[in-house]
C-alpha positions as CSV (number, residue, x, y, z in Angstrom):
1,X,31.6,-21.2,-0.8
2,X,28.4,-22.5,0.8
3,X,25.7,-20.2,2.2
4,X,26.6,-21.3,5.8
5,X,30.3,-20.3,5.2
6,X,29.2,-16.8,4.1
7,X,27.2,-16.2,7.3
8,X,28.4,-13.4,9.6
9,X,27.1,-13.5,13.2
10,X,26.2,-9.9,13.8
11,X,22.9,-8.1,14.8
12,X,20.9,-7.0,11.8
13,X,18.5,-4.2,11.1
14,X,16.0,-4.3,8.2
15,X,16.1,-2.2,5.0
16,X,13.2,-0.4,3.4
17,X,10.7,-3.2,2.6
18,X,10.4,-2.1,-1.0
19,X,13.7,-4.0,-1.6
20,X,12.0,-7.2,-0.6
21,X,8.4,-6.6,-1.6
22,X,9.1,-7.3,-5.3
23,X,9.5,-10.9,-4.1
24,X,7.1,-11.2,-1.3
25,X,4.2,-9.7,-3.3
26,X,4.4,-12.6,-5.7
27,X,4.8,-15.5,-3.3
28,X,2.9,-18.5,-4.5
29,X,-0.1,-19.8,-2.5
30,X,-0.2,-23.4,-1.7
31,X,-3.6,-24.6,-3.1
32,X,-5.1,-28.0,-3.3
33,X,-5.4,-29.0,-7.0
34,X,-7.2,-31.8,-8.8
35,X,-4.6,-34.6,-9.1
36,X,-5.7,-35.5,-12.6
37,X,-5.4,-31.9,-13.9
38,X,-2.1,-31.1,-12.1
39,X,-0.5,-34.3,-13.3
40,X,-1.0,-33.2,-16.9
41,X,1.5,-30.4,-16.3
42,X,3.8,-32.2,-13.9
43,X,4.4,-35.4,-15.8
44,X,6.4,-33.9,-18.6
45,X,8.7,-31.7,-16.6
46,X,8.4,-31.7,-12.8
47,X,11.0,-29.0,-12.1
48,X,10.4,-26.6,-15.1
49,X,7.8,-24.1,-16.0
50,X,4.9,-25.6,-18.0
51,X,4.6,-24.7,-21.7
52,X,1.6,-23.1,-23.3
53,X,0.9,-26.4,-25.0
54,X,0.8,-28.2,-21.6
55,X,-1.4,-25.5,-20.2
56,X,-3.9,-25.9,-23.1
57,X,-4.1,-29.7,-22.6
58,X,-4.8,-29.1,-18.9
59,X,-7.4,-26.5,-19.7
60,X,-9.2,-28.8,-22.1
61,X,-9.2,-31.7,-19.6
62,X,-10.6,-29.3,-17.0
63,X,-13.4,-28.2,-19.3
64,X,-14.3,-31.9,-19.9
65,X,-15.0,-32.3,-16.2
66,X,-17.5,-29.3,-16.3
67,X,-16.2,-28.5,-12.8
68,X,-16.0,-24.7,-12.4
69,X,-13.3,-24.9,-9.7
70,X,-11.0,-27.1,-11.9
71,X,-11.6,-24.9,-15.0
72,X,-10.7,-21.9,-12.8
73,X,-7.5,-23.7,-11.6
74,X,-6.5,-24.2,-15.2
75,X,-7.0,-20.6,-16.0
76,X,-5.0,-19.7,-12.9
77,X,-2.0,-21.6,-14.2
78,X,-2.1,-19.4,-17.3
79,X,-2.0,-16.3,-15.0
80,X,1.1,-17.7,-13.3
81,X,2.7,-18.3,-16.7
82,X,2.3,-14.7,-17.8
83,X,3.0,-13.1,-14.4
84,X,6.8,-13.0,-14.5
85,X,7.0,-11.4,-18.0
86,X,4.1,-9.1,-16.9
87,X,2.1,-9.7,-20.0
88,X,-1.4,-8.2,-19.9
89,X,-2.8,-11.5,-21.1
90,X,-2.4,-12.7,-17.5
91,X,-5.0,-10.1,-16.4
92,X,-7.4,-11.3,-19.1
93,X,-7.2,-14.8,-17.7
94,X,-7.9,-13.4,-14.2
95,X,-11.0,-11.8,-15.6
96,X,-12.0,-15.1,-17.2
97,X,-11.8,-16.7,-13.7
98,X,-13.9,-14.0,-12.2
99,X,-16.5,-14.4,-15.0
100,X,-17.0,-18.2,-14.4
101,X,-16.8,-18.1,-10.6
102,X,-19.1,-15.0,-10.0
103,X,-21.9,-17.2,-8.8
104,X,-19.8,-19.6,-6.6
105,X,-20.7,-19.5,-2.9
106,X,-18.7,-20.6,0.0
107,X,-15.7,-21.6,-2.2
108,X,-12.4,-21.5,-0.4
109,X,-10.5,-20.2,-3.4
110,X,-12.6,-18.3,-5.9
111,X,-13.2,-15.6,-6.8
112,X,-10.8,-14.3,-4.0
113,X,-7.8,-15.9,-5.6
114,X,-8.4,-14.2,-9.0
115,X,-8.7,-10.8,-7.3
116,X,-5.5,-11.4,-5.5
117,X,-3.7,-12.4,-8.7
118,X,-4.9,-9.2,-10.4
119,X,-3.6,-7.2,-7.5
120,X,-0.2,-8.9,-8.0
121,X,-0.1,-7.9,-11.6
122,X,-1.0,-4.3,-10.9
123,X,1.5,-4.1,-8.1
124,X,4.3,-5.2,-10.3
125,X,3.6,-2.7,-13.0
126,X,3.4,0.1,-10.5
127,X,-0.4,0.7,-10.4
128,X,-0.6,0.6,-6.6
129,X,-4.1,2.0,-6.3
130,X,-5.6,-0.7,-8.6
131,X,-3.4,-3.3,-6.7
132,X,-4.8,-2.2,-3.4
133,X,-8.4,-2.2,-4.7
134,X,-8.1,-5.8,-5.9
135,X,-6.3,-7.0,-2.8
136,X,-9.1,-5.4,-0.7
137,X,-11.8,-7.2,-2.7
138,X,-9.9,-10.5,-2.4
139,X,-9.7,-10.1,1.3
140,X,-13.4,-9.3,1.6
141,X,-14.3,-12.5,-0.4
142,X,-11.7,-14.9,1.1
143,X,-12.4,-17.1,4.1
144,X,-10.6,-16.0,7.3
145,X,-7.8,-18.0,8.8
146,X,-6.8,-19.5,5.5
147,X,-3.5,-19.2,3.6
148,X,-5.3,-17.3,0.8
149,X,-6.7,-14.8,3.3
150,X,-3.4,-14.3,5.2
151,X,-1.2,-13.9,2.1
152,X,-3.7,-11.4,0.6
153,X,-3.7,-9.4,3.8
154,X,0.1,-9.6,3.9
155,X,0.2,-8.0,0.4
156,X,-2.0,-5.2,1.6
157,X,0.5,-4.8,4.5
158,X,3.3,-4.4,2.0
159,X,1.6,-1.6,0.3
160,X,0.8,0.1,3.6
161,X,4.4,-0.2,4.6
162,X,5.6,1.2,1.3
163,X,3.5,4.4,1.9
164,X,4.8,4.6,5.5
165,X,1.6,3.4,7.3
166,X,4.0,1.5,9.6
167,X,1.8,0.7,12.5
168,X,-1.0,-0.8,10.4
169,X,1.5,-2.8,8.4
170,X,3.2,-4.1,11.6
171,X,0.0,-5.6,12.9
172,X,-0.7,-7.3,9.6
173,X,2.9,-8.7,9.5
174,X,2.7,-9.9,13.1
175,X,-0.5,-11.8,12.3
176,X,1.1,-13.3,9.2
177,X,4.2,-14.5,11.1
178,X,2.0,-16.1,13.8
179,X,-0.1,-17.8,11.1
180,X,3.0,-19.2,9.3
181,X,4.6,-20.4,12.5
182,X,1.4,-22.4,13.2
183,X,1.4,-23.9,9.6
184,X,5.1,-23.9,9.1
185,X,5.3,-27.6,8.2
186,X,2.9,-27.0,5.3
187,X,4.5,-23.9,3.8
188,X,7.5,-23.0,1.6
189,X,10.3,-21.8,3.9
190,X,11.0,-18.7,1.8
191,X,7.5,-17.4,2.8
192,X,8.5,-17.5,6.4
193,X,11.8,-15.8,5.8
194,X,10.1,-12.9,4.0
195,X,7.4,-12.7,6.6
196,X,10.2,-12.3,9.3
197,X,11.8,-9.7,7.1
198,X,8.6,-7.7,6.8
199,X,7.8,-7.7,10.5
200,X,11.4,-6.8,11.5
201,X,11.3,-3.9,9.1
202,X,8.2,-2.3,10.6
203,X,9.4,-3.0,14.1
204,X,12.6,-1.1,13.3
205,X,10.8,1.9,11.9
206,X,8.3,2.0,14.8
207,X,11.2,2.1,17.3
208,X,11.1,-1.5,18.6
209,X,14.7,-2.1,17.9
210,X,15.5,-5.1,20.1
211,X,12.5,-7.0,19.0
212,X,13.3,-6.2,15.4
213,X,16.9,-7.5,15.8
214,X,15.5,-10.8,17.3
215,X,13.3,-11.4,14.3
216,X,16.1,-10.5,11.8
217,X,18.6,-12.9,13.5
218,X,15.9,-15.6,13.4
219,X,15.3,-14.9,9.7
220,X,19.0,-15.0,8.8
221,X,19.4,-18.4,10.6
222,X,16.4,-19.8,8.8
223,X,17.6,-18.5,5.4
224,X,20.9,-20.4,6.0
225,X,19.1,-23.6,7.1
226,X,16.8,-23.5,4.1
227,X,19.6,-22.4,1.6
228,X,17.6,-19.3,0.8
229,X,20.4,-17.3,-0.8
230,X,18.2,-14.4,-1.9
231,X,17.0,-13.7,1.7
232,X,20.4,-14.1,3.0
233,X,21.9,-11.5,0.7
234,X,19.3,-8.9,2.0
235,X,20.2,-9.8,5.6
236,X,23.9,-9.0,4.8
237,X,22.8,-5.6,3.7
238,X,20.7,-5.2,6.8
239,X,23.7,-6.1,8.9
240,X,25.5,-3.0,7.5
241,X,22.5,-0.7,8.0
242,X,22.1,-2.0,11.6
243,X,25.8,-1.2,12.3
244,X,25.4,2.3,10.8
245,X,22.4,3.1,13.0
246,X,24.4,1.9,16.0
247,X,27.3,4.1,14.9
248,X,29.5,1.1,14.5
249,X,30.8,2.5,11.2
250,X,33.7,0.2,10.5
251,X,31.5,-2.9,10.9
252,X,28.9,-1.1,8.7
253,X,31.4,-0.5,6.0
254,X,32.5,-4.1,5.9
255,X,28.9,-5.4,5.6
256,X,27.9,-2.8,3.1
257,X,30.8,-3.5,0.8
258,X,30.0,-7.2,1.0
259,X,26.4,-6.4,0.0
260,X,27.6,-4.3,-2.9
261,X,29.6,-7.3,-4.1
262,X,26.4,-9.5,-3.9
263,X,24.2,-7.1,-5.8
264,X,26.5,-5.3,-8.3
265,X,26.3,-8.0,-11.1
266,X,22.6,-8.7,-10.7
267,X,20.6,-6.4,-12.9
268,X,17.3,-7.5,-11.1
269,X,18.7,-6.1,-7.8
270,X,19.6,-2.5,-9.0
271,X,17.2,-1.0,-6.4
272,X,18.9,-3.0,-3.7
273,X,22.3,-1.8,-5.0
274,X,21.0,1.8,-4.8
275,X,20.2,1.4,-1.1
276,X,23.6,-0.1,-0.6
277,X,25.2,3.0,-2.2
278,X,22.9,5.3,-0.2
279,X,24.1,3.9,3.1
280,X,27.7,3.6,2.0
281,X,27.6,7.4,1.4
282,X,25.9,8.1,4.7
283,X,28.4,5.8,6.5
284,X,31.4,7.6,4.9
285,X,30.1,11.0,5.9
286,X,29.8,9.7,9.5
287,X,33.4,8.6,9.3
288,X,34.4,12.1,8.0
289,X,35.1,10.8,4.5
290,X,33.6,11.7,1.2
291,X,30.4,9.9,0.2
292,X,29.6,11.9,-2.9
293,X,30.6,9.2,-5.3
294,X,28.1,6.8,-3.7
295,X,25.3,9.3,-3.8
296,X,26.0,10.0,-7.5
297,X,25.7,6.2,-8.0
298,X,22.2,6.3,-6.5
299,X,21.3,8.9,-9.1
300,X,22.8,6.8,-11.9
301,X,20.8,3.7,-10.9
302,X,17.6,5.8,-10.6
303,X,18.3,7.0,-14.2
304,X,18.3,3.4,-15.3
305,X,15.4,2.0,-13.3
306,X,13.3,5.2,-13.3
307,X,10.2,3.4,-11.8
308,X,11.8,2.1,-8.6
309,X,11.8,5.5,-6.8
310,X,11.2,5.8,-3.0
311,X,11.4,8.8,-0.7
312,X,14.4,7.3,1.1
313,X,16.5,7.1,-2.1
314,X,15.7,10.8,-2.8
315,X,17.7,11.6,0.3
316,X,20.8,11.2,-1.9
317,X,20.0,14.5,-3.6
318,X,20.2,16.4,-0.3
319,X,23.8,15.3,0.1
320,X,24.6,16.0,-3.6
321,X,23.1,19.5,-3.5
322,X,24.8,20.5,-0.3
323,X,28.1,19.2,-1.5
324,X,28.1,21.3,-4.7
325,X,26.7,24.3,-2.8
326,X,29.8,24.1,-0.5
327,X,32.1,23.8,-3.5
328,X,30.5,26.8,-5.2
329,X,29.3,24.9,-8.3
330,X,25.8,26.0,-8.9
331,X,25.6,24.2,-12.3
332,X,26.0,20.8,-10.7
333,X,23.7,21.8,-7.9
334,X,21.1,22.7,-10.4
335,X,21.6,19.4,-12.3
336,X,20.8,17.4,-9.2
337,X,17.9,19.7,-8.1
338,X,16.4,19.0,-11.6
339,X,16.9,15.2,-11.1
340,X,15.3,15.3,-7.7
341,X,12.2,17.0,-9.0
342,X,12.0,14.6,-11.9
343,X,12.2,11.5,-9.7
344,X,9.9,12.9,-7.1
345,X,7.2,13.4,-9.8
346,X,7.7,9.8,-10.9
347,X,7.2,8.7,-7.3
348,X,4.0,10.7,-6.9
349,X,2.7,9.5,-10.2
350,X,3.3,5.8,-9.2
351,X,1.5,6.1,-5.9
352,X,-1.3,8.4,-7.0
353,X,-4.0,8.6,-4.2
354,X,-1.9,6.4,-1.8
355,X,0.4,9.3,-0.8
356,X,-2.3,11.9,-0.2
357,X,-2.1,11.5,3.6
358,X,1.6,10.9,3.8
359,X,3.8,13.7,5.2
360,X,6.9,13.7,3.0
361,X,10.3,15.3,3.4
362,X,9.8,17.9,0.7
363,X,7.0,19.9,-0.9
364,X,7.4,19.8,-4.7
365,X,6.7,23.5,-5.0
366,X,9.5,24.3,-2.6
367,X,11.9,22.2,-4.7
368,X,10.9,24.1,-7.8
369,X,11.5,27.4,-6.0
370,X,14.9,26.1,-5.0
371,X,15.7,25.3,-8.6
372,X,14.6,28.7,-9.8
373,X,16.7,30.3,-7.1
374,X,19.8,28.4,-8.3
375,X,19.2,29.5,-11.8
376,X,19.0,33.1,-10.6
377,X,22.3,32.6,-8.8
378,X,24.0,31.5,-12.0
379,X,22.7,34.5,-13.9
380,X,23.2,37.1,-11.2
381,X,26.0,36.0,-8.9
382,X,26.2,39.5,-7.4
383,X,22.7,39.4,-6.0
384,X,22.8,36.2,-3.9
385,X,21.8,37.7,-0.6
386,X,18.8,39.5,-2.2
387,X,17.7,36.4,-4.0
388,X,17.8,34.3,-0.8
389,X,15.8,36.9,1.2
390,X,13.2,37.2,-1.6
391,X,13.0,33.4,-1.8
392,X,12.5,33.1,2.0
393,X,9.9,35.9,1.9
394,X,8.0,34.2,-0.9
395,X,8.1,30.9,0.9
396,X,7.0,32.5,4.1
397,X,4.2,34.4,2.4
398,X,3.1,31.2,0.5
399,X,3.0,29.2,3.8
400,X,0.8,31.9,5.4
401,X,-1.5,32.0,2.4
402,X,-1.7,28.2,2.3
403,X,-2.5,28.0,6.0
404,X,-5.3,30.5,5.9
405,X,-6.7,29.2,2.6
406,X,-6.8,25.7,4.0
407,X,-8.6,27.0,7.1
408,X,-11.2,28.7,5.0
409,X,-11.7,25.6,2.8
410,X,-12.1,23.3,5.8
411,X,-14.5,25.8,7.5
412,X,-16.7,25.7,4.3
413,X,-16.6,21.9,4.3
414,X,-17.6,21.9,8.0
415,X,-20.6,24.1,7.4
416,X,-21.6,22.1,4.4
417,X,-21.5,18.9,6.5
418,X,-23.7,20.4,9.1
419,X,-26.2,21.6,6.5
420,X,-26.3,18.1,5.1
421,X,-27.1,16.7,8.5
422,X,-30.0,19.1,9.0
423,X,-31.4,18.4,5.6
424,X,-30.9,14.6,5.6
425,X,-34.2,13.6,7.1
426,X,-36.2,16.0,4.9
427,X,-34.5,14.9,1.6
428,X,-34.2,11.2,2.4
429,X,-37.4,10.1,0.6
430,X,-36.7,12.4,-2.3
431,X,-33.2,11.1,-2.7
432,X,-34.4,7.5,-2.6
433,X,-36.8,8.2,-5.5
434,X,-34.1,9.9,-7.5
435,X,-31.7,7.1,-6.8
436,X,-34.2,4.5,-8.2
437,X,-34.8,6.5,-11.3
438,X,-31.1,6.8,-12.0
439,X,-30.6,3.1,-11.3
440,X,-33.1,2.1,-13.9
441,X,-31.0,3.8,-16.6
442,X,-27.8,2.4,-15.3
443,X,-28.2,-1.4,-14.6
444,X,-30.0,-2.4,-17.7
445,X,-29.1,-6.1,-17.4
446,X,-30.9,-6.5,-14.0
447,X,-34.7,-6.6,-13.7
448,X,-36.2,-3.5,-12.1
449,X,-38.0,-5.6,-9.5
450,X,-34.7,-7.2,-8.4
451,X,-32.9,-3.8,-8.2
452,X,-35.7,-2.3,-6.2
453,X,-35.8,-5.3,-3.8
454,X,-32.0,-5.0,-3.2
455,X,-32.3,-1.3,-2.7
456,X,-35.1,-1.7,-0.2
457,X,-33.1,-4.3,1.8
458,X,-30.0,-2.1,1.8
459,X,-32.1,0.8,3.1
460,X,-33.3,-1.3,6.0
461,X,-29.8,-2.6,6.6
462,X,-28.5,1.0,6.7
463,X,-31.1,2.0,9.2
464,X,-30.1,-0.8,11.7
465,X,-26.6,0.5,12.3
466,X,-25.4,-3.1,12.4
467,X,-22.5,-2.2,10.2
468,X,-20.8,-0.6,13.2
469,X,-21.1,-3.7,15.3
470,X,-20.3,-6.5,12.9
471,X,-17.4,-7.1,10.5
472,X,-19.2,-7.8,7.2
473,X,-17.9,-9.4,4.0
474,X,-19.9,-9.2,0.8
475,X,-21.0,-12.8,0.9
476,X,-22.1,-12.4,4.6
477,X,-24.2,-9.4,3.8
478,X,-25.7,-11.0,0.7
479,X,-26.6,-14.0,2.8
480,X,-28.2,-11.8,5.5
481,X,-30.2,-9.9,2.9
482,X,-31.2,-13.2,1.2
483,X,-29.8,-12.1,-2.2
484,X,-27.0,-13.0,-4.7
485,X,-23.6,-11.6,-3.9
486,X,-22.9,-10.7,-7.5
487,X,-26.2,-8.7,-7.8
488,X,-25.6,-7.0,-4.5
489,X,-22.1,-6.0,-5.5
490,X,-23.3,-4.6,-8.9
491,X,-26.0,-2.5,-7.3
492,X,-23.6,-1.1,-4.7
493,X,-21.0,-0.4,-7.4
494,X,-23.4,1.2,-9.9
495,X,-25.6,3.1,-7.5
496,X,-23.3,4.1,-4.7
497,X,-20.4,4.5,-7.1
498,X,-18.0,2.7,-4.7
499,X,-16.9,-0.8,-4.0
500,X,-18.2,-2.9,-1.1
501,X,-15.5,-1.9,1.4
502,X,-15.9,1.8,0.7
503,X,-19.6,1.5,1.0
504,X,-19.4,0.2,4.5
505,X,-16.8,2.9,5.4
506,X,-19.2,5.6,4.1
507,X,-22.0,4.2,6.2
508,X,-19.8,4.2,9.3
509,X,-18.7,7.8,8.6
510,X,-22.3,9.0,8.2
511,X,-23.1,7.3,11.5
512,X,-20.1,9.0,13.1
513,X,-21.0,12.4,11.9
514,X,-24.6,12.0,13.1
515,X,-23.5,10.8,16.5
516,X,-21.0,13.5,16.9
517,X,-23.5,16.2,15.9
518,X,-26.4,15.0,18.1
519,X,-24.8,13.2,21.0
520,X,-23.0,15.5,23.5
521,X,-21.4,12.7,25.5
522,X,-20.2,10.9,22.3
523,X,-18.6,14.2,21.2
524,X,-16.3,14.1,24.3
525,X,-14.9,10.7,23.4
526,X,-11.3,10.4,22.1
527,X,-10.9,9.9,18.4
528,X,-9.7,6.4,19.0
529,X,-12.8,5.6,21.0
530,X,-15.1,7.1,18.4
531,X,-13.3,5.0,15.7
532,X,-14.0,1.8,17.7
533,X,-17.6,2.8,18.3
534,X,-18.1,3.3,14.6
535,X,-16.7,-0.1,13.6
536,X,-13.1,0.9,12.6
537,X,-10.1,-1.1,13.8
538,X,-7.7,1.8,14.1
539,X,-7.8,5.5,14.7
540,X,-5.7,6.0,11.5
541,X,-8.1,4.1,9.3
542,X,-11.1,6.1,10.7
543,X,-9.4,9.4,10.2
544,X,-8.4,8.5,6.7
545,X,-12.0,7.4,5.8
546,X,-13.5,10.5,7.5
547,X,-11.2,12.8,5.5
548,X,-11.9,11.0,2.3
549,X,-15.7,11.4,2.6
550,X,-15.9,14.9,4.2
551,X,-12.7,16.6,3.2
552,X,-11.9,17.4,6.9
553,X,-10.4,15.5,9.8
554,X,-12.7,14.3,12.6
555,X,-10.8,16.4,15.2
556,X,-11.4,19.6,13.2
557,X,-15.1,18.7,12.8
558,X,-15.5,18.2,16.6
559,X,-13.5,21.4,17.4
560,X,-15.6,23.5,15.1
561,X,-18.8,22.0,16.3
562,X,-18.0,22.8,19.9
563,X,-17.1,26.4,19.0
564,X,-20.3,26.8,17.1
565,X,-22.4,25.5,20.0
566,X,-20.5,27.7,22.5
567,X,-20.9,30.8,20.4
568,X,-24.6,30.2,19.9
569,X,-25.1,29.9,23.7
570,X,-23.3,33.2,24.4
């Protein structure tokens, strides 16, 4: 049966993008290669993966040219070779590229492509913080309006979408689709299908349902026209999810069962199968049927995959616990409560700092209390009412304690921030001297004169406030300061203890705090307006950066400052 014969004309709704990101995150970029070097690999086997021997021949030929870009291209082929089996050797070749291209200027590919490739490696092994750091560096060093820039930005969008930063991800995906539609005749069709999938997903979860459906239908038709079976299979699953959300449960059941048949024998699609079972269970409950077997299947798949855990899949445990609570089986209920805690911890470990600002469905402490309560029920069945009341009392008391403790901590951070503002001018010269002394012990490979020169230029740059008016990349700032980008990056990393992107964000937050503290009119602006004035694209990115540096939200800082001024005037 052909792909076209399998097509079902029905509206479609997207699934959680994590199902698809394992493919989109690794999409190949179309790069111009030296014909002589590329031919070494292609001549022997045009449609198969090159062997290590062929890669070695290509590398030696590249080295003979003494052309840094061609040598970097040869190393890049090694990184592609090791990417699918996820061997750490691939990361070492990325580092080799970064080493030889560190002094390149105005190069369209390097070192940005190497940073992007490292990000792909880290993403695939679940180190999302490292992945995001490398993608961000790649974006800062890549030229805008190029395929490399757009695909790197798209990968950042995938991570943002995975941690539920939907609005930010949507804007990135929209930009990527527009770019691909402009360059469509030059790009692989699968890239376009996956871009449509990503955009339709965020549109769905931000409530733009009709627009999402239009993009999904467009993607399904394109996957048929280009014989992209993988994309098509995901759209079949989305068709069932769409019908479920529209309460068309019979149609949903048909599509979801077909999706199960497509995924059940493919071990690489176990996570997709888990989502299929999740929605089959939900759909059965909506039809007043039992969905418990499907939810149990989600648990079984998570037990196999372990790493592919998302908050949405954890919803299965809600249904499992409620089912066995209703049946009066505390032992099974405890079993699934333990499973939920285990997989939630895996999820939190995978995403590390990326989930700090995400409001999730459950607090882990509450889950642990629930587990302890179930154990008590098993031991003392006659005291169920007392245990429930005590648990509620403890939870309520804990919530009150947490609220007031949080307020006290934030108040201390606010006062500390004000004190820092008052002391900033007095300590500025002293801090600069201490910084230089510390630096001399840290960056031993750079001449002291060079370090002091860069620090002096950075100090002047910081005093101009230009960082709030202009979007800087590392090469742009290096050029403006008349210095080398590698040296500038090293000084910022070693002295400021942050990468270039975070360095700019910290300057902007310092600027925001000073303006809010000293400018009455500025203090009355909306958070969105303040964010724009301080050089941030979105209110969300500004609030996140503000909280990261100060430990409090900008709205809390402004409110406390107004109260302090009001009380001092009374």
